[in-house]
Tab-separated table of C-alpha atoms and ligand atoms in Angstrom:
chain	number	residue	atom	x	y	z
G	262	MET	CA	124.304	122.133	170.097
G	263	PRO	CA	126.785	122.226	167.132
G	264	VAL	CA	127.605	119.574	164.765
G	265	GLU	CA	129.349	116.741	165.992
G	266	THR	CA	133.362	117.431	165.519
G	267	THR	CA	135.835	116.534	167.635
G	268	ARG	CA	137.079	120.084	168.216
G	269	PRO	CA	136.206	121.703	171.678
G	270	LEU	CA	132.821	123.338	172.834
G	271	ALA	CA	133.457	126.842	174.514
G	272	VAL	CA	130.151	127.944	175.697
G	273	VAL	CA	129.809	132.125	175.536
G	274	THR	CA	126.767	133.910	177.083
G	275	GLY	CA	125.960	137.482	176.202
G	276	ALA	CA	127.330	136.729	173.073
G	277	THR	CA	126.182	139.413	170.901
G	278	ALA	CA	128.159	142.017	171.714
G	279	GLY	CA	131.159	143.761	173.790
G	280	ILE	CA	133.322	140.985	176.130
G	281	GLY	CA	131.239	138.391	175.357
G	282	LYS	CA	131.933	138.525	171.811
G	283	GLU	CA	135.557	139.606	171.783
G	284	PHE	CA	135.670	136.388	173.549
G	285	CYS	CA	133.958	134.202	170.471
G	286	ASP	CA	136.523	135.903	168.532
G	287	GLN	CA	139.408	135.139	170.136
G	288	LEU	CA	137.612	131.278	170.929
G	289	ALA	CA	137.235	130.344	167.466
G	290	ALA	CA	140.586	131.902	166.654
G	291	ARG	CA	141.980	129.170	168.890
G	292	GLY	CA	140.033	126.168	166.822
G	293	TYR	CA	137.296	126.526	169.719
G	294	ASP	CA	133.039	125.661	167.952
G	295	LEU	CA	131.153	127.277	169.814
G	296	LEU	CA	127.622	127.242	171.199
G	297	VAL	CA	126.579	131.539	172.125
G	298	VAL	CA	123.729	132.369	174.139
G	299	ALA	CA	121.887	136.142	174.603
G	300	ARG	CA	118.061	137.036	173.782
G	301	ASP	CA	118.225	138.448	170.774
G	302	ALA	CA	118.046	135.635	168.522
G	303	ASN	CA	119.083	137.436	165.080
G	304	ARG	CA	121.916	138.849	166.231
G	305	LEU	CA	123.221	135.851	167.486
G	306	GLU	CA	122.686	134.343	164.125
G	307	ALA	CA	124.761	136.994	162.703
G	308	VAL	CA	127.864	136.352	165.282
G	309	ARG	CA	127.258	132.613	164.079
G	310	ARG	CA	127.846	133.459	160.254
G	311	ASP	CA	130.655	135.973	160.849
G	312	ILE	CA	131.966	133.234	163.195
G	313	GLU	CA	131.914	130.125	161.252
G	314	GLY	CA	133.051	132.387	157.871
G	315	ARG	CA	136.029	133.631	159.180
G	316	TYR	CA	137.489	130.466	161.251
G	317	GLY	CA	135.791	127.330	159.763
G	318	VAL	CA	134.755	126.361	163.616
G	319	ALA	CA	131.290	125.679	163.659
G	320	ALA	CA	129.224	127.261	166.093
G	321	ASP	CA	125.133	127.576	167.072
G	322	VAL	CA	122.755	129.736	168.395
G	323	PHE	CA	120.616	129.089	171.681
G	324	PRO	CA	117.842	132.403	171.838
G	325	ALA	CA	117.648	132.796	175.796
G	326	ASP	CA	116.569	135.334	178.729
G	327	LEU	CA	118.591	133.970	181.468
G	328	THR	CA	116.810	136.263	184.343
G	329	LEU	CA	114.072	133.151	183.068
G	330	ASP	CA	114.521	130.083	185.329
G	331	ASP	CA	112.989	128.130	182.433
G	332	ASP	CA	115.597	129.544	179.981
G	333	VAL	CA	118.422	128.465	182.560
G	334	SER	CA	117.012	125.119	182.555
G	335	ARG	CA	116.446	124.541	178.994
G	336	LEU	CA	120.425	125.796	178.679
G	337	VAL	CA	121.512	123.616	181.559
G	338	GLY	CA	119.784	120.093	179.989
G	339	LEU	CA	121.852	121.294	176.714
G	340	VAL	CA	125.380	121.393	178.124
G	341	ALA	CA	125.014	118.415	180.994
G	342	GLY	CA	124.691	116.796	178.174
G	343	SER	CA	127.496	117.655	175.894
G	344	PHE	CA	130.812	115.491	176.763
G	345	ARG	CA	132.686	118.485	174.124
G	346	ILE	CA	132.892	121.076	176.731
G	347	GLU	CA	135.792	122.095	177.712
G	348	LEU	CA	135.025	125.806	178.387
G	349	LEU	CA	131.978	128.046	179.591
G	350	ILE	CA	132.484	131.465	179.864
G	351	ASN	CA	129.632	133.055	182.401
G	352	ASN	CA	129.429	136.413	180.800
G	353	ALA	CA	126.091	137.864	180.226
G	354	GLY	CA	125.302	141.448	182.620
G	355	PHE	CA	124.464	144.126	182.526
G	356	GLY	CA	124.005	147.890	185.091
G	357	SER	CA	122.073	149.986	186.633
G	358	ARG	CA	121.483	153.173	188.036
G	359	GLY	CA	120.157	154.783	190.603
G	360	ASN	CA	119.185	154.330	194.402
G	361	LEU	CA	117.607	150.930	195.362
G	362	ALA	CA	114.422	153.095	196.674
G	363	ASP	CA	113.756	154.516	193.035
G	364	ALA	CA	114.854	151.121	190.948
G	365	SER	CA	112.403	148.927	189.171
G	366	PRO	CA	111.824	146.380	191.974
G	367	LYS	CA	111.906	143.360	188.419
G	368	GLN	CA	115.364	144.736	186.524
G	369	GLN	CA	117.031	144.408	190.428
G	370	GLU	CA	115.805	140.505	191.120
G	371	ASP	CA	116.664	139.960	186.894
G	372	MET	CA	119.807	140.963	188.036
G	373	LEU	CA	121.048	138.799	190.568
G	374	ARG	CA	118.910	136.057	188.768
G	375	LEU	CA	121.321	137.298	185.486
G	376	HIS	CA	124.603	137.765	187.930
G	377	THR	CA	124.542	134.854	190.347
G	378	MET	CA	121.878	132.214	189.764
G	379	ALA	CA	122.499	131.835	186.403
G	380	PRO	CA	126.124	131.940	186.799
G	381	MET	CA	125.874	129.440	189.291
G	382	ARG	CA	122.950	126.918	187.480
G	383	LEU	CA	125.660	126.303	184.690
G	384	THR	CA	128.649	126.249	186.244
G	385	GLN	CA	127.139	123.379	188.638
G	386	ALA	CA	125.738	121.312	185.284
G	387	VAL	CA	129.360	121.852	183.273
G	388	LEU	CA	131.047	120.357	186.227
G	389	PRO	CA	130.422	116.932	186.248
G	390	VAL	CA	131.741	116.550	182.564
G	391	LEU	CA	135.112	119.152	182.459
G	392	LEU	CA	136.018	116.659	186.059
G	393	GLN	CA	135.163	113.272	184.060
G	394	ASN	CA	137.607	114.825	181.513
G	395	GLY	CA	139.717	116.075	184.036
G	396	ARG	CA	140.459	119.558	182.029
G	397	GLY	CA	138.702	122.389	180.989
G	398	GLY	CA	137.519	125.757	182.729
G	399	ILE	CA	135.344	128.308	183.789
G	400	ILE	CA	135.436	132.130	183.359
G	401	ASN	CA	133.299	134.165	185.158
G	402	VAL	CA	133.121	137.692	183.891
G	403	SER	CA	133.092	139.814	187.416
G	404	SER	CA	133.830	143.482	187.864
G	405	VAL	CA	136.337	145.343	189.317
G	406	ALA	CA	132.938	146.576	191.245
G	407	SER	CA	133.286	143.280	193.360
G	408	PHE	CA	135.555	145.016	195.376
G	409	LEU	CA	133.569	147.872	195.931
G	410	TYR	CA	130.411	149.319	197.098
G	411	SER	CA	128.520	151.962	195.951
G	412	ALA	CA	125.898	154.002	196.731
G	413	GLY	CA	123.609	154.058	193.255
G	414	ASN	CA	125.236	150.756	192.211
G	415	VAL	CA	123.965	148.588	195.281
G	416	ASN	CA	123.465	145.546	193.661
G	417	TYR	CA	125.506	145.309	190.791
G	418	CYS	CA	128.346	145.468	192.851
G	419	ALA	CA	126.492	143.245	195.414
G	420	THR	CA	126.164	140.574	192.741
G	421	LYS	CA	129.707	141.295	191.053
G	422	ALA	CA	130.849	140.299	194.796
G	423	TYR	CA	129.496	137.091	194.856
G	424	LEU	CA	130.908	136.066	191.475
G	425	THR	CA	134.010	136.908	192.922
G	426	ASN	CA	133.730	135.131	195.976
G	427	PHE	CA	131.609	132.670	193.822
G	428	THR	CA	134.364	131.589	191.391
G	429	GLU	CA	137.449	131.740	194.311
G	430	GLY	CA	135.894	129.050	196.404
G	431	LEU	CA	135.206	127.316	193.725
G	432	ALA	CA	138.935	126.779	192.672
G	433	ALA	CA	139.989	126.065	195.925
G	434	GLU	CA	137.577	122.966	195.308
G	435	LEU	CA	139.019	121.867	192.474
G	436	LYS	CA	142.404	121.965	193.473
G	437	GLY	CA	144.049	118.765	191.599
G	438	THR	CA	141.329	118.336	189.352
G	439	GLY	CA	143.108	119.667	185.797
G	440	ILE	CA	140.126	122.155	185.571
G	441	ARG	CA	141.320	125.853	185.991
G	442	VAL	CA	138.662	128.486	187.067
G	443	GLN	CA	138.779	132.363	186.736
G	444	ALA	CA	136.659	135.700	187.865
G	445	LEU	CA	137.685	138.383	185.244
G	446	CYS	CA	137.442	141.623	186.888
G	447	PRO	CA	137.847	144.561	183.900
G	448	GLY	CA	137.811	147.993	185.002
G	449	PHE	CA	135.835	150.125	182.347
G	450	THR	CA	135.217	148.230	179.125
G	451	ARG	CA	134.519	149.833	175.954
G	452	SER	CA	131.075	148.258	174.353
G	453	GLU	CA	127.454	148.515	174.785
G	454	PHE	CA	127.147	148.433	178.420
G	455	HIS	CA	126.816	151.734	179.412
G	456	GLN	CA	125.068	153.054	176.517
G	457	ARG	CA	122.376	150.230	177.915
G	458	MET	CA	122.573	151.944	181.161
G	459	GLU	CA	121.809	155.336	178.932
G	460	VAL	CA	125.288	156.834	181.196
G	461	ASP	CA	126.636	159.554	179.756
G	462	VAL	CA	130.865	158.284	180.080
G	463	ARG	CA	132.686	161.068	177.703
G	464	LYS	CA	133.763	162.667	181.457
G	465	LEU	CA	135.511	159.543	182.514
G	466	PRO	CA	139.418	160.021	181.376
G	467	SER	CA	140.641	157.826	178.480
G	468	TRP	CA	143.322	156.148	180.776
G	469	MET	CA	139.876	154.927	182.686
G	470	TRP	CA	139.143	152.600	179.628
G	471	LEU	CA	140.443	149.536	178.267
G	472	SER	CA	139.255	147.259	175.321
G	473	ALA	CA	137.572	144.312	174.925
G	474	THR	CA	140.092	142.403	172.343
G	475	GLN	CA	142.543	143.656	176.059
G	476	VAL	CA	140.200	142.303	179.014
G	477	VAL	CA	139.883	138.648	177.023
G	478	GLY	CA	143.231	137.975	175.869
G	479	ALA	CA	144.348	139.031	179.147
G	480	SER	CA	142.163	136.593	181.221
G	481	LEU	CA	142.612	133.951	177.881
G	482	ARG	CA	146.405	134.655	178.500
G	483	SER	CA	145.978	134.021	182.691
G	484	LEU	CA	143.811	130.992	181.670
G	485	ASP	CA	146.514	129.339	179.728
G	486	ARG	CA	149.393	129.574	182.148
G	487	GLY	CA	147.436	128.482	185.083
G	488	GLY	CA	147.502	132.299	186.711
G	489	ARG	CA	145.981	134.060	189.151
G	490	VAL	CA	142.249	132.517	189.957
G	491	VAL	CA	141.235	136.595	190.212
G	492	CYS	CA	142.624	138.216	187.031
G	493	VAL	CA	142.578	141.768	186.527
G	494	PRO	CA	143.523	143.341	182.973
G	495	GLY	CA	145.603	146.380	182.840
G	496	LEU	CA	148.291	147.318	185.161
G	497	ARG	CA	146.098	150.627	186.216
G	498	TYR	CA	143.385	147.905	187.303
G	499	LYS	CA	145.534	145.659	188.515
G	500	LEU	CA	147.328	149.007	191.229
G	501	ILE	CA	143.114	149.953	192.165
G	502	VAL	CA	142.282	146.410	193.271
G	503	THR	CA	145.315	146.124	195.534
G	504	LEU	CA	144.684	149.289	197.348
G	505	LEU	CA	140.997	148.748	197.501
G	506	ARG	CA	141.901	145.100	199.138
G	507	HIS	CA	143.923	146.722	201.429
G	508	VAL	CA	141.772	150.547	202.610
G	509	PRO	CA	139.760	150.555	205.664
G	510	ARG	CA	135.987	149.503	204.182
G	511	GLY	CA	134.629	152.830	205.539
G	512	LEU	CA	136.832	154.687	203.084
G	513	ILE	CA	135.451	153.362	200.665
G	514	GLY	CA	131.773	154.495	201.359
G	515	GLY	CA	133.242	157.607	200.754
G	516	MET	CA	134.547	157.189	197.479
G	517	SER	CA	131.428	155.909	196.476
G	518	ARG	CA	129.178	158.660	197.100
G	519	LEU	CA	130.835	159.980	193.987
G	520	ARG	CA	128.510	158.017	192.118
G	521	ALA	CA	130.570	157.049	189.455
G	522	PRO	CA	128.603	154.713	186.837
G	523	ALA	CA	128.395	150.739	187.395
G	524	MET	CA	131.486	149.118	185.394
R	277	LIG	N1	132.040	146.640	180.181
R	277	LIG	C1	132.241	147.649	181.197
R	277	LIG	O1	132.576	148.631	181.581
R	277	LIG	C2	132.566	146.744	182.019
R	277	LIG	C3	133.305	146.075	183.459
R	277	LIG	C4	133.039	145.144	184.254
R	277	LIG	C5	132.460	144.077	184.290
R	277	LIG	N2	131.678	143.879	183.197
R	277	LIG	C6	130.818	142.954	182.633
R	277	LIG	O2	131.003	142.326	181.379
R	277	LIG	C7	130.126	141.127	180.792
R	277	LIG	C8	129.610	141.662	179.872
R	277	LIG	O3	129.421	143.187	179.871
R	277	LIG	P1	129.640	144.331	178.469
R	277	LIG	O4	130.387	145.207	178.668
R	277	LIG	O5	130.567	143.013	177.139
R	277	LIG	O6	128.255	144.870	177.952
R	277	LIG	P2	127.488	144.179	176.695
R	277	LIG	O7	128.234	145.012	175.535
R	277	LIG	O8	125.832	145.506	176.925
R	277	LIG	O9	127.090	143.062	176.356
R	277	LIG	C9	125.893	142.383	176.845
R	277	LIG	C10	125.506	141.238	176.014
R	277	LIG	O10	124.583	140.182	177.440
R	277	LIG	C11	123.935	139.921	176.928
R	277	LIG	N3	122.602	139.729	177.835
R	277	LIG	C12	122.182	141.013	178.753
R	277	LIG	N4	121.227	140.747	179.034
R	277	LIG	C13	120.897	139.010	178.971
R	277	LIG	C14	119.980	138.392	179.457
R	277	LIG	N5	118.820	138.243	180.890
R	277	LIG	N6	120.188	137.246	179.220
R	277	LIG	C15	121.130	136.963	178.486
R	277	LIG	N7	122.258	137.333	177.302
R	277	LIG	C16	121.700	138.596	178.133
R	277	LIG	C17	123.662	140.842	175.418
R	277	LIG	O11	122.423	140.313	174.455
R	277	LIG	P3	120.663	140.546	174.708
R	277	LIG	O12	120.822	141.653	174.465
R	277	LIG	O13	121.074	140.547	173.429
R	277	LIG	O14	120.521	139.273	175.436
R	277	LIG	C18	124.608	140.949	175.696
R	277	LIG	O15	125.246	139.606	174.255
R	277	LIG	C19	129.137	142.220	182.217
R	277	LIG	O16	128.534	140.756	183.098
R	277	LIG	C20	129.230	143.229	182.478
R	277	LIG	O17	128.897	142.858	184.097
R	277	LIG	C21	131.609	144.970	181.879
């Protein structure tokens, strides 16, 4: 845990790349201390040095594999005891490709643990502190995929649907408490995500791409003003999600046979 200061503390999972790293930047610029979580300890240390050097806030690193119960339990123990926590960003995630029948059972189980169990346990751990302080927020990084189902991306869509639905229910439960929760649902965003999946996304048109800066900026602005629980950055994706929420579910099955990469 960072040295005790009077600054609010934000916990960011998946903090070493893409959207998570951008959350670290924008939150540090707003004066938050940070607890940064990911598996690669060297990259976490680089994030810590960069954040502390550029923004003059305190950051601490917590190397953890959030697919592992023991690592999640260690983090739960740490965050449950911190009264400075104001923001939890459940962001760590990954995509996979291919049919379930051919996929590695361990990888699919890891996805369920990382996208559902870890955010749920971390959320439960910080809630007592946030409720006691009567302020703060939780952002669960879901996806436009949470409104879809798709051949070749069965568990990615299903786990993100859990995360969006979980967040909407939690928001209803926390109404009037002063705590804000958000399901952040980006479309295709430039990061390491697709490279890690080893998919070729060069054919996707440029209008489909968002930057992590856009995504995180939209998320934090919406949280500031007490905007919608489901935050979809970018007008084009707002329109797509509105459409997806209204078309018959059967039509989505037809589209899913196009086998677009996960987002
Ligand atoms: N990029 C997109 O198009 C897109 C669109 C919609 C939603 N999203 C969602 O946005 C979130 C962030 O994705 P991104 O695009 O920023 O991906 P990214 O650039 O690949 O970053 C993923 C981050 O998660 C960490 N991570 C991965 N597995 C982990 C594990 N088992 N335990 C702890 N940390 C882990 C990685 O660090 P280590 O490898 O060091 O652990 C890294 O810091 C994900 O939840 C993703 O589903 C992405």
